[in-house]
């Protein structure tokens, strides 16, 4: 009887653990999807889908060597030429975070 009870608990625990695992992968793919659509919406016009387009002197993101902090700062405050003022367009820290990681995926 007691053994059966324990089996039940272990089974339940497994189900919960599996569910958690699959939902966290879901979240991850969602983040990637929304980061790439954010990029397409706000950034691709100048930087291009692969980061190399360079419209109006946009930096080639595939060879960029900026740190996470510098990328974040560029997105939020723009550059010294006033080209990228996204402070008011991209306001959610999570969106900025996902863009920072997305920008790095363009590197070769
Ligand atoms: C209006 C055109 C334009 C848009 C839109 C734009 N950028 Fe830029 N971006 C530039 C220009 C121009 C530079 C280069 C500035 C310089 O060399 O001083 C630059 C530079 C950068 C850099 C610095 C790269 C380096 O190595 O110096 C990053 C990172 C960056 N952009 C990311 C983004 C992201 C992310 C977005 C979308 C949220 C975006 N940019 C949207 C024009 C744009």
mmCIF file of N, CA and C and ligand atoms in Angstrom:
data_model
loop_
_atom_site.group_PDB
_atom_site.id
_atom_site.type_symbol
_atom_site.label_atom_id
_atom_site.label_comp_id
_atom_site.label_asym_id
_atom_site.label_seq_id
_atom_site.Cartn_x
_atom_site.Cartn_y
_atom_site.Cartn_z
ATOM 1 N N UNK A 1 0.827 -1.203 0.000
ATOM 2 C CA UNK A 1 0.000 0.000 0.000
ATOM 3 C C UNK A 1 0.868 1.263 0.000
ATOM 4 N N UNK A 2 1.809 1.280 0.964
ATOM 5 C CA UNK A 2 2.699 2.446 1.085
ATOM 6 C C UNK A 2 3.535 2.608 -0.187
ATOM 7 N N UNK A 3 4.007 1.461 -0.687
ATOM 8 C CA UNK A 3 4.829 1.483 -1.890
ATOM 9 C C UNK A 3 4.045 2.079 -3.056
ATOM 10 N N UNK A 4 2.808 1.658 -3.182
ATOM 11 C CA UNK A 4 1.973 2.148 -4.269
ATOM 12 C C UNK A 4 1.827 3.670 -4.181
ATOM 13 N N UNK A 5 1.670 4.133 -2.924
ATOM 14 C CA UNK A 5 1.540 5.574 -2.702
ATOM 15 C C UNK A 5 2.786 6.313 -3.210
ATOM 16 N N UNK A 6 3.951 5.729 -2.886
ATOM 17 C CA UNK A 6 5.190 6.373 -3.309
ATOM 18 C C UNK A 6 5.336 6.379 -4.831
ATOM 19 N N UNK A 7 4.938 5.271 -5.448
ATOM 20 C CA UNK A 7 5.001 5.209 -6.902
ATOM 21 C C UNK A 7 4.161 6.316 -7.512
ATOM 22 N N UNK A 8 3.008 6.495 -6.915
ATOM 23 C CA UNK A 8 2.100 7.535 -7.378
ATOM 24 C C UNK A 8 2.763 8.903 -7.321
ATOM 25 N N UNK A 9 3.378 9.171 -6.186
ATOM 26 C CA UNK A 9 4.037 10.467 -5.990
ATOM 27 C C UNK A 9 5.134 10.671 -7.032
ATOM 28 N N UNK A 10 5.952 9.619 -7.218
ATOM 29 C CA UNK A 10 7.059 9.719 -8.166
ATOM 30 C C UNK A 10 6.533 9.973 -9.576
ATOM 31 N N UNK A 11 5.449 9.257 -9.905
ATOM 32 C CA UNK A 11 4.844 9.424 -11.223
ATOM 33 C C UNK A 11 4.374 10.864 -11.409
ATOM 34 N N UNK A 12 3.693 11.354 -10.384
ATOM 35 C CA UNK A 12 3.176 12.725 -10.440
ATOM 36 C C UNK A 12 4.322 13.718 -10.634
ATOM 37 N N UNK A 13 5.379 13.467 -9.848
ATOM 38 C CA UNK A 13 6.521 14.364 -9.896
ATOM 39 C C UNK A 13 7.120 14.398 -11.306
ATOM 40 N N UNK A 14 7.210 13.193 -11.901
ATOM 41 C CA UNK A 14 7.727 13.109 -13.261
ATOM 42 C C UNK A 14 6.887 13.904 -14.236
ATOM 43 N N UNK A 15 5.580 13.779 -14.093
ATOM 44 C CA UNK A 15 4.692 14.501 -15.009
ATOM 45 C C UNK A 15 4.911 16.002 -14.873
ATOM 46 N N UNK A 16 4.979 16.454 -13.616
ATOM 47 C CA UNK A 16 5.188 17.885 -13.386
ATOM 48 C C UNK A 16 6.516 18.331 -13.988
ATOM 49 N N UNK A 17 7.574 17.534 -13.721
ATOM 50 C CA UNK A 17 8.900 17.906 -14.212
ATOM 51 C C UNK A 17 8.921 17.959 -15.735
ATOM 52 N N UNK A 18 8.273 16.991 -16.376
ATOM 53 C CA UNK A 18 8.248 16.966 -17.832
ATOM 54 C C UNK A 18 7.515 18.168 -18.384
ATOM 55 N N UNK A 19 6.394 18.466 -17.741
ATOM 56 C CA UNK A 19 5.630 19.625 -18.193
ATOM 57 C C UNK A 19 6.449 20.897 -18.126
ATOM 58 N N UNK A 20 7.161 21.032 -17.006
ATOM 59 C CA UNK A 20 7.969 22.244 -16.845
ATOM 60 C C UNK A 20 9.016 22.342 -17.938
ATOM 61 N N UNK A 21 9.630 21.195 -18.226
ATOM 62 C CA UNK A 21 10.669 21.173 -19.239
ATOM 63 C C UNK A 21 10.111 21.620 -20.594
ATOM 64 N N UNK A 22 8.978 21.023 -20.992
ATOM 65 C CA UNK A 22 8.472 21.352 -22.321
ATOM 66 C C UNK A 22 7.994 22.797 -22.384
ATOM 67 N N UNK A 23 7.426 23.302 -21.276
ATOM 68 C CA UNK A 23 6.951 24.683 -21.367
ATOM 69 C C UNK A 23 8.117 25.664 -21.430
ATOM 70 N N UNK A 24 9.254 25.312 -20.814
ATOM 71 C CA UNK A 24 10.361 26.255 -20.877
ATOM 72 C C UNK A 24 10.969 26.290 -22.284
ATOM 73 N N UNK A 25 10.934 25.167 -23.015
ATOM 74 C CA UNK A 25 11.410 25.235 -24.401
ATOM 75 C C UNK A 25 10.448 26.063 -25.245
ATOM 76 N N UNK A 26 9.164 25.952 -24.936
ATOM 77 C CA UNK A 26 8.178 26.777 -25.645
ATOM 78 C C UNK A 26 8.496 28.249 -25.471
ATOM 79 N N UNK A 27 8.736 28.626 -24.212
ATOM 80 C CA UNK A 27 9.029 30.025 -23.930
ATOM 81 C C UNK A 27 10.241 30.470 -24.730
ATOM 82 N N UNK A 28 11.241 29.567 -24.785
ATOM 83 C CA UNK A 28 12.457 29.947 -25.481
ATOM 84 C C UNK A 28 12.191 30.225 -26.963
ATOM 85 N N UNK A 29 11.456 29.319 -27.638
ATOM 86 C CA UNK A 29 11.241 29.540 -29.061
ATOM 87 C C UNK A 29 10.372 30.772 -29.290
ATOM 88 N N UNK A 30 9.477 31.028 -28.354
ATOM 89 C CA UNK A 30 8.665 32.234 -28.458
ATOM 90 C C UNK A 30 9.543 33.486 -28.414
ATOM 91 N N UNK A 31 10.516 33.478 -27.479
ATOM 92 C CA UNK A 31 11.402 34.620 -27.343
ATOM 93 C C UNK A 31 12.174 34.849 -28.635
ATOM 94 N N UNK A 32 12.682 33.764 -29.211
ATOM 95 C CA UNK A 32 13.452 33.910 -30.431
ATOM 96 C C UNK A 32 12.571 34.458 -31.551
ATOM 97 N N UNK A 33 11.364 33.935 -31.641
ATOM 98 C CA UNK A 33 10.456 34.402 -32.681
ATOM 99 C C UNK A 33 10.146 35.876 -32.509
ATOM 100 N N UNK A 34 9.843 36.292 -31.287
ATOM 101 C CA UNK A 34 9.465 37.688 -31.130
ATOM 102 C C UNK A 34 10.683 38.591 -31.286
ATOM 103 N N UNK A 35 11.877 38.093 -30.912
ATOM 104 C CA UNK A 35 13.076 38.901 -31.094
ATOM 105 C C UNK A 35 13.325 39.128 -32.580
ATOM 106 N N UNK A 36 13.140 38.085 -33.401
ATOM 107 C CA UNK A 36 13.411 38.277 -34.819
ATOM 108 C C UNK A 36 12.338 39.161 -35.461
ATOM 109 N N UNK A 37 11.090 39.094 -34.964
ATOM 110 C CA UNK A 37 10.104 40.005 -35.557
ATOM 111 C C UNK A 37 10.319 41.435 -35.078
ATOM 112 N N UNK A 38 10.787 41.587 -33.837
ATOM 113 C CA UNK A 38 11.159 42.925 -33.365
ATOM 114 C C UNK A 38 12.276 43.494 -34.222
ATOM 115 N N UNK A 39 13.252 42.634 -34.508
ATOM 116 C CA UNK A 39 14.385 43.066 -35.318
ATOM 117 C C UNK A 39 13.918 43.454 -36.721
ATOM 118 N N UNK A 40 13.068 42.609 -37.321
ATOM 119 C CA UNK A 40 12.549 42.912 -38.659
ATOM 120 C C UNK A 40 11.808 44.245 -38.655
ATOM 121 N N UNK A 41 11.036 44.455 -37.615
ATOM 122 C CA UNK A 41 10.225 45.660 -37.519
ATOM 123 C C UNK A 41 11.067 46.918 -37.330
ATOM 124 N N UNK A 42 12.016 46.863 -36.380
ATOM 125 C CA UNK A 42 12.700 48.093 -35.988
ATOM 126 C C UNK A 42 14.092 48.255 -36.575
ATOM 127 N N UNK A 43 14.733 47.174 -36.935
ATOM 128 C CA UNK A 43 16.170 47.255 -37.205
ATOM 129 C C UNK A 43 16.546 46.889 -38.639
ATOM 130 N N UNK A 44 15.789 45.947 -39.244
ATOM 131 C CA UNK A 44 16.210 45.402 -40.533
ATOM 132 C C UNK A 44 16.233 46.453 -41.634
ATOM 133 N N UNK A 45 15.407 47.488 -41.529
ATOM 134 C CA UNK A 45 15.368 48.520 -42.556
ATOM 135 C C UNK A 45 16.756 49.103 -42.790
ATOM 136 N N UNK A 46 17.503 49.321 -41.753
ATOM 137 C CA UNK A 46 18.856 49.870 -41.897
ATOM 138 C C UNK A 46 19.923 48.775 -41.897
ATOM 139 N N UNK A 47 19.763 47.810 -40.975
ATOM 140 C CA UNK A 47 20.840 46.824 -40.813
ATOM 141 C C UNK A 47 20.689 45.618 -41.737
ATOM 142 N N UNK A 48 19.471 45.411 -42.277
ATOM 143 C CA UNK A 48 19.241 44.249 -43.124
ATOM 144 C C UNK A 48 19.013 42.999 -42.311
ATOM 145 N N UNK A 49 18.373 42.005 -42.925
ATOM 146 C CA UNK A 49 18.015 40.770 -42.214
ATOM 147 C C UNK A 49 19.235 40.075 -41.630
ATOM 148 N N UNK A 50 20.359 40.117 -42.350
ATOM 149 C CA UNK A 50 21.561 39.440 -41.867
ATOM 150 C C UNK A 50 22.521 40.381 -41.146
ATOM 151 N N UNK A 51 22.099 41.655 -40.976
ATOM 152 C CA UNK A 51 22.934 42.606 -40.250
ATOM 153 C C UNK A 51 23.971 43.306 -41.112
ATOM 154 N N UNK A 52 23.998 42.982 -42.437
ATOM 155 C CA UNK A 52 25.095 43.490 -43.274
ATOM 156 C C UNK A 52 24.699 44.617 -44.220
ATOM 157 N N UNK A 53 23.439 44.997 -44.233
ATOM 158 C CA UNK A 53 22.935 45.879 -45.279
ATOM 159 C C UNK A 53 23.603 47.262 -45.284
ATOM 160 N N UNK A 54 23.711 47.846 -44.074
ATOM 161 C CA UNK A 54 24.434 49.103 -43.980
ATOM 162 C C UNK A 54 23.762 50.318 -44.588
ATOM 163 N N UNK A 55 22.423 50.368 -44.578
ATOM 164 C CA UNK A 55 21.716 51.570 -45.058
ATOM 165 C C UNK A 55 22.032 52.753 -44.151
ATOM 166 N N UNK A 56 22.181 53.891 -44.724
ATOM 167 C CA UNK A 56 22.586 55.132 -44.049
ATOM 168 C C UNK A 56 23.728 54.920 -43.054
ATOM 169 N N UNK A 57 24.712 54.132 -43.485
ATOM 170 C CA UNK A 57 25.914 53.955 -42.680
ATOM 171 C C UNK A 57 25.746 53.064 -41.470
ATOM 172 N N UNK A 58 24.660 52.265 -41.462
ATOM 173 C CA UNK A 58 24.444 51.384 -40.318
ATOM 174 C C UNK A 58 25.599 50.394 -40.181
ATOM 175 N N UNK A 59 26.020 50.175 -38.964
ATOM 176 C CA UNK A 59 27.154 49.286 -38.725
ATOM 177 C C UNK A 59 26.821 47.859 -39.148
ATOM 178 N N UNK A 60 27.805 47.139 -39.655
ATOM 179 C CA UNK A 60 27.641 45.731 -40.017
ATOM 180 C C UNK A 60 27.586 44.909 -38.722
ATOM 181 N N UNK A 61 26.388 44.406 -38.406
ATOM 182 C CA UNK A 61 26.224 43.712 -37.126
ATOM 183 C C UNK A 61 26.877 42.330 -37.135
ATOM 184 N N UNK A 62 27.185 41.796 -38.348
ATOM 185 C CA UNK A 62 27.794 40.473 -38.382
ATOM 186 C C UNK A 62 29.268 40.522 -37.985
ATOM 187 N N UNK A 63 29.858 41.728 -38.009
ATOM 188 C CA UNK A 63 31.251 41.826 -37.560
ATOM 189 C C UNK A 63 31.395 42.688 -36.309
ATOM 190 N N UNK A 64 30.261 43.133 -35.782
ATOM 191 C CA UNK A 64 30.292 43.974 -34.588
ATOM 192 C C UNK A 64 30.880 43.220 -33.401
ATOM 193 N N UNK A 65 31.626 43.922 -32.575
ATOM 194 C CA UNK A 65 32.250 43.254 -31.438
ATOM 195 C C UNK A 65 31.807 43.854 -30.110
ATOM 196 N N UNK A 66 30.675 44.554 -30.121
ATOM 197 C CA UNK A 66 30.230 45.205 -28.902
ATOM 198 C C UNK A 66 29.810 44.187 -27.842
ATOM 199 N N UNK A 67 29.951 44.567 -26.590
ATOM 200 C CA UNK A 67 29.493 43.727 -25.493
ATOM 201 C C UNK A 67 27.982 43.878 -25.342
ATOM 202 N N UNK A 68 27.378 42.980 -24.576
ATOM 203 C CA UNK A 68 25.930 43.055 -24.322
ATOM 204 C C UNK A 68 25.534 44.451 -23.846
ATOM 205 N N UNK A 69 26.343 44.972 -22.938
ATOM 206 C CA UNK A 69 26.038 46.267 -22.333
ATOM 207 C C UNK A 69 26.067 47.375 -23.386
ATOM 208 N N UNK A 70 27.057 47.311 -24.286
ATOM 209 C CA UNK A 70 27.174 48.330 -25.323
ATOM 210 C C UNK A 70 26.054 48.212 -26.357
ATOM 211 N N UNK A 71 25.673 46.968 -26.686
ATOM 212 C CA UNK A 71 24.568 46.777 -27.629
ATOM 213 C C UNK A 71 23.298 47.364 -27.022
ATOM 214 N N UNK A 72 23.074 47.008 -25.753
ATOM 215 C CA UNK A 72 21.892 47.515 -25.053
ATOM 216 C C UNK A 72 21.886 49.048 -25.054
ATOM 217 N N UNK A 73 23.018 49.628 -24.770
ATOM 218 C CA UNK A 73 23.121 51.083 -24.728
ATOM 219 C C UNK A 73 22.847 51.696 -26.099
ATOM 220 N N UNK A 74 23.333 51.037 -27.169
ATOM 221 C CA UNK A 74 23.078 51.535 -28.518
ATOM 222 C C UNK A 74 21.586 51.491 -28.832
ATOM 223 N N UNK A 75 20.932 50.396 -28.425
ATOM 224 C CA UNK A 75 19.501 50.274 -28.710
ATOM 225 C C UNK A 75 18.707 51.330 -27.934
ATOM 226 N N UNK A 76 19.038 51.491 -26.673
ATOM 227 C CA UNK A 76 18.248 52.399 -25.829
ATOM 228 C C UNK A 76 18.545 53.864 -26.143
ATOM 229 N N UNK A 77 19.829 54.211 -26.222
ATOM 230 C CA UNK A 77 20.179 55.627 -26.346
ATOM 231 C C UNK A 77 20.556 56.049 -27.758
ATOM 232 N N UNK A 78 20.649 55.086 -28.663
ATOM 233 C CA UNK A 78 21.051 55.425 -30.016
ATOM 234 C C UNK A 78 22.545 55.664 -30.082
ATOM 235 N N UNK A 79 23.041 56.036 -31.270
ATOM 236 C CA UNK A 79 24.470 56.279 -31.400
ATOM 237 C C UNK A 79 24.751 57.782 -31.416
ATOM 238 N N UNK A 80 26.006 58.110 -31.612
ATOM 239 C CA UNK A 80 26.383 59.520 -31.554
ATOM 240 C C UNK A 80 25.833 60.322 -32.733
ATOM 241 N N UNK A 81 25.334 59.622 -33.776
ATOM 242 C CA UNK A 81 24.754 60.344 -34.905
ATOM 243 C C UNK A 81 23.239 60.475 -34.784
ATOM 244 N N UNK A 82 22.711 60.040 -33.650
ATOM 245 C CA UNK A 82 21.275 60.152 -33.414
ATOM 246 C C UNK A 82 20.444 59.275 -34.323
ATOM 247 N N UNK A 83 21.061 58.144 -34.766
ATOM 248 C CA UNK A 83 20.373 57.303 -35.737
ATOM 249 C C UNK A 83 19.414 56.294 -35.115
ATOM 250 N N UNK A 84 19.611 55.938 -33.888
ATOM 251 C CA UNK A 84 18.839 54.824 -33.366
ATOM 252 C C UNK A 84 18.147 55.125 -32.046
ATOM 253 N N UNK A 85 17.232 56.047 -32.061
ATOM 254 C CA UNK A 85 16.549 56.388 -30.811
ATOM 255 C C UNK A 85 15.373 55.456 -30.555
ATOM 256 N N UNK A 86 15.613 54.340 -29.875
ATOM 257 C CA UNK A 86 14.547 53.360 -29.690
ATOM 258 C C UNK A 86 13.976 53.359 -28.278
ATOM 259 N N UNK A 87 14.433 54.309 -27.480
ATOM 260 C CA UNK A 87 14.005 54.376 -26.087
ATOM 261 C C UNK A 87 12.478 54.370 -25.974
ATOM 262 N N UNK A 88 11.803 55.107 -26.867
ATOM 263 C CA UNK A 88 10.351 55.225 -26.760
ATOM 264 C C UNK A 88 9.600 54.149 -27.528
ATOM 265 N N UNK A 89 10.305 53.472 -28.455
ATOM 266 C CA UNK A 89 9.639 52.452 -29.266
ATOM 267 C C UNK A 89 9.723 51.079 -28.634
ATOM 268 N N UNK A 90 10.890 50.775 -28.076
ATOM 269 C CA UNK A 90 11.074 49.462 -27.450
ATOM 270 C C UNK A 90 11.284 49.718 -25.970
ATOM 271 N N UNK A 91 10.216 49.569 -25.206
ATOM 272 C CA UNK A 91 10.278 49.994 -23.816
ATOM 273 C C UNK A 91 10.430 48.834 -22.842
ATOM 274 N N UNK A 92 10.021 47.623 -23.265
ATOM 275 C CA UNK A 92 10.074 46.507 -22.323
ATOM 276 C C UNK A 92 11.491 45.968 -22.192
ATOM 277 N N UNK A 93 12.023 45.904 -20.966
ATOM 278 C CA UNK A 93 13.368 45.370 -20.770
ATOM 279 C C UNK A 93 13.523 43.987 -21.386
ATOM 280 N N UNK A 94 12.484 43.152 -21.331
ATOM 281 C CA UNK A 94 12.590 41.808 -21.899
ATOM 282 C C UNK A 94 12.761 41.866 -23.412
ATOM 283 N N UNK A 95 12.122 42.854 -24.050
ATOM 284 C CA UNK A 95 12.276 42.988 -25.497
ATOM 285 C C UNK A 95 13.685 43.433 -25.849
ATOM 286 N N UNK A 96 14.212 44.347 -25.042
ATOM 287 C CA UNK A 96 15.584 44.804 -25.291
ATOM 288 C C UNK A 96 16.556 43.644 -25.086
ATOM 289 N N UNK A 97 16.347 42.881 -24.005
ATOM 290 C CA UNK A 97 17.188 41.707 -23.746
ATOM 291 C C UNK A 97 17.189 40.746 -24.929
ATOM 292 N N UNK A 98 15.984 40.468 -25.457
ATOM 293 C CA UNK A 98 15.937 39.483 -26.538
ATOM 294 C C UNK A 98 16.566 40.056 -27.807
ATOM 295 N N UNK A 99 16.463 41.373 -28.001
ATOM 296 C CA UNK A 99 17.130 41.976 -29.159
ATOM 297 C C UNK A 99 18.646 41.906 -29.024
ATOM 298 N N UNK A 100 19.135 42.134 -27.804
ATOM 299 C CA UNK A 100 20.584 42.041 -27.578
ATOM 300 C C UNK A 100 21.073 40.651 -27.967
ATOM 301 N N UNK A 101 20.357 39.598 -27.521
ATOM 302 C CA UNK A 101 20.807 38.251 -27.897
ATOM 303 C C UNK A 101 20.626 38.020 -29.385
ATOM 304 N N UNK A 102 19.556 38.587 -29.944
ATOM 305 C CA UNK A 102 19.339 38.373 -31.378
ATOM 306 C C UNK A 102 20.452 39.008 -32.212
ATOM 307 N N UNK A 103 20.846 40.228 -31.831
ATOM 308 C CA UNK A 103 21.922 40.915 -32.554
ATOM 309 C C UNK A 103 23.178 40.032 -32.583
ATOM 310 N N UNK A 104 23.424 39.320 -31.463
ATOM 311 C CA UNK A 104 24.628 38.491 -31.407
ATOM 312 C C UNK A 104 24.515 37.243 -32.281
ATOM 313 N N UNK A 105 23.271 36.810 -32.570
ATOM 314 C CA UNK A 105 23.124 35.642 -33.447
ATOM 315 C C UNK A 105 23.495 35.983 -34.890
ATOM 316 N N UNK A 106 23.575 37.288 -35.217
ATOM 317 C CA UNK A 106 23.931 37.683 -36.581
ATOM 318 C C UNK A 106 25.434 37.596 -36.815
ATOM 319 N N UNK A 107 26.190 37.424 -35.716
ATOM 320 C CA UNK A 107 27.654 37.366 -35.862
ATOM 321 C C UNK A 107 28.079 36.056 -36.481
ATOM 322 N N UNK A 108 29.151 36.135 -37.221
ATOM 323 C CA UNK A 108 29.597 34.916 -37.908
ATOM 324 C C UNK A 108 30.585 34.151 -37.028
HETATM 325 C C1 LIG B 1 17.750 54.521 -39.116
HETATM 326 C C2 LIG B 1 18.637 53.433 -39.373
HETATM 327 C C3 LIG B 1 18.890 52.442 -38.241
HETATM 328 C C4 LIG B 1 17.983 51.639 -37.588
HETATM 329 C C5 LIG B 1 16.480 51.561 -37.853
HETATM 330 C C6 LIG B 1 18.725 50.845 -36.630
HETATM 331 N N1 LIG B 1 20.047 51.175 -36.689
HETATM 332 FE FE1 LIG B 1 21.512 50.291 -35.592
HETATM 333 N N2 LIG B 1 22.874 51.587 -36.427
HETATM 334 C C7 LIG B 1 22.584 52.533 -37.404
HETATM 335 C C8 LIG B 1 23.806 53.240 -37.730
HETATM 336 C C9 LIG B 1 23.916 54.359 -38.761
HETATM 337 C C10 LIG B 1 24.827 52.685 -36.931
HETATM 338 C C11 LIG B 1 26.330 53.027 -36.927
HETATM 339 C C12 LIG B 1 26.600 54.189 -36.092
HETATM 340 C C13 LIG B 1 28.025 54.590 -36.043
HETATM 341 O O1 LIG B 1 28.880 53.980 -36.675
HETATM 342 O O2 LIG B 1 28.256 55.543 -35.294
HETATM 343 C C14 LIG B 1 24.200 51.665 -36.099
HETATM 344 C C15 LIG B 1 24.867 50.909 -35.154
HETATM 345 C C16 LIG B 1 24.310 49.882 -34.421
HETATM 346 C C17 LIG B 1 25.016 49.060 -33.471
HETATM 347 C C18 LIG B 1 26.485 49.201 -33.101
HETATM 348 C C19 LIG B 1 27.316 48.216 -33.853
HETATM 349 C C20 LIG B 1 28.789 48.470 -33.709
HETATM 350 O O3 LIG B 1 29.545 47.484 -33.715
HETATM 351 O O4 LIG B 1 29.195 49.631 -33.612
HETATM 352 C C21 LIG B 1 24.138 48.142 -32.967
HETATM 353 C C22 LIG B 1 24.425 47.041 -31.937
HETATM 354 C C23 LIG B 1 22.870 48.391 -33.590
HETATM 355 N N3 LIG B 1 23.012 49.447 -34.482
HETATM 356 C C24 LIG B 1 21.730 47.677 -33.344
HETATM 357 C C25 LIG B 1 20.485 48.036 -33.831
HETATM 358 C C26 LIG B 1 19.254 47.409 -33.415
HETATM 359 C C27 LIG B 1 19.157 46.265 -32.437
HETATM 360 C C28 LIG B 1 18.254 48.061 -34.049
HETATM 361 C C29 LIG B 1 16.762 47.849 -33.891
HETATM 362 C C30 LIG B 1 16.276 48.017 -32.555
HETATM 363 C C31 LIG B 1 18.853 49.086 -34.921
HETATM 364 N N4 LIG B 1 20.209 49.040 -34.737
HETATM 365 C C32 LIG B 1 18.148 49.905 -35.761
HETATM 366 C C33 LIG B 1 21.373 52.750 -38.008
HETATM 367 C C34 LIG B 1 20.199 52.147 -37.652
#
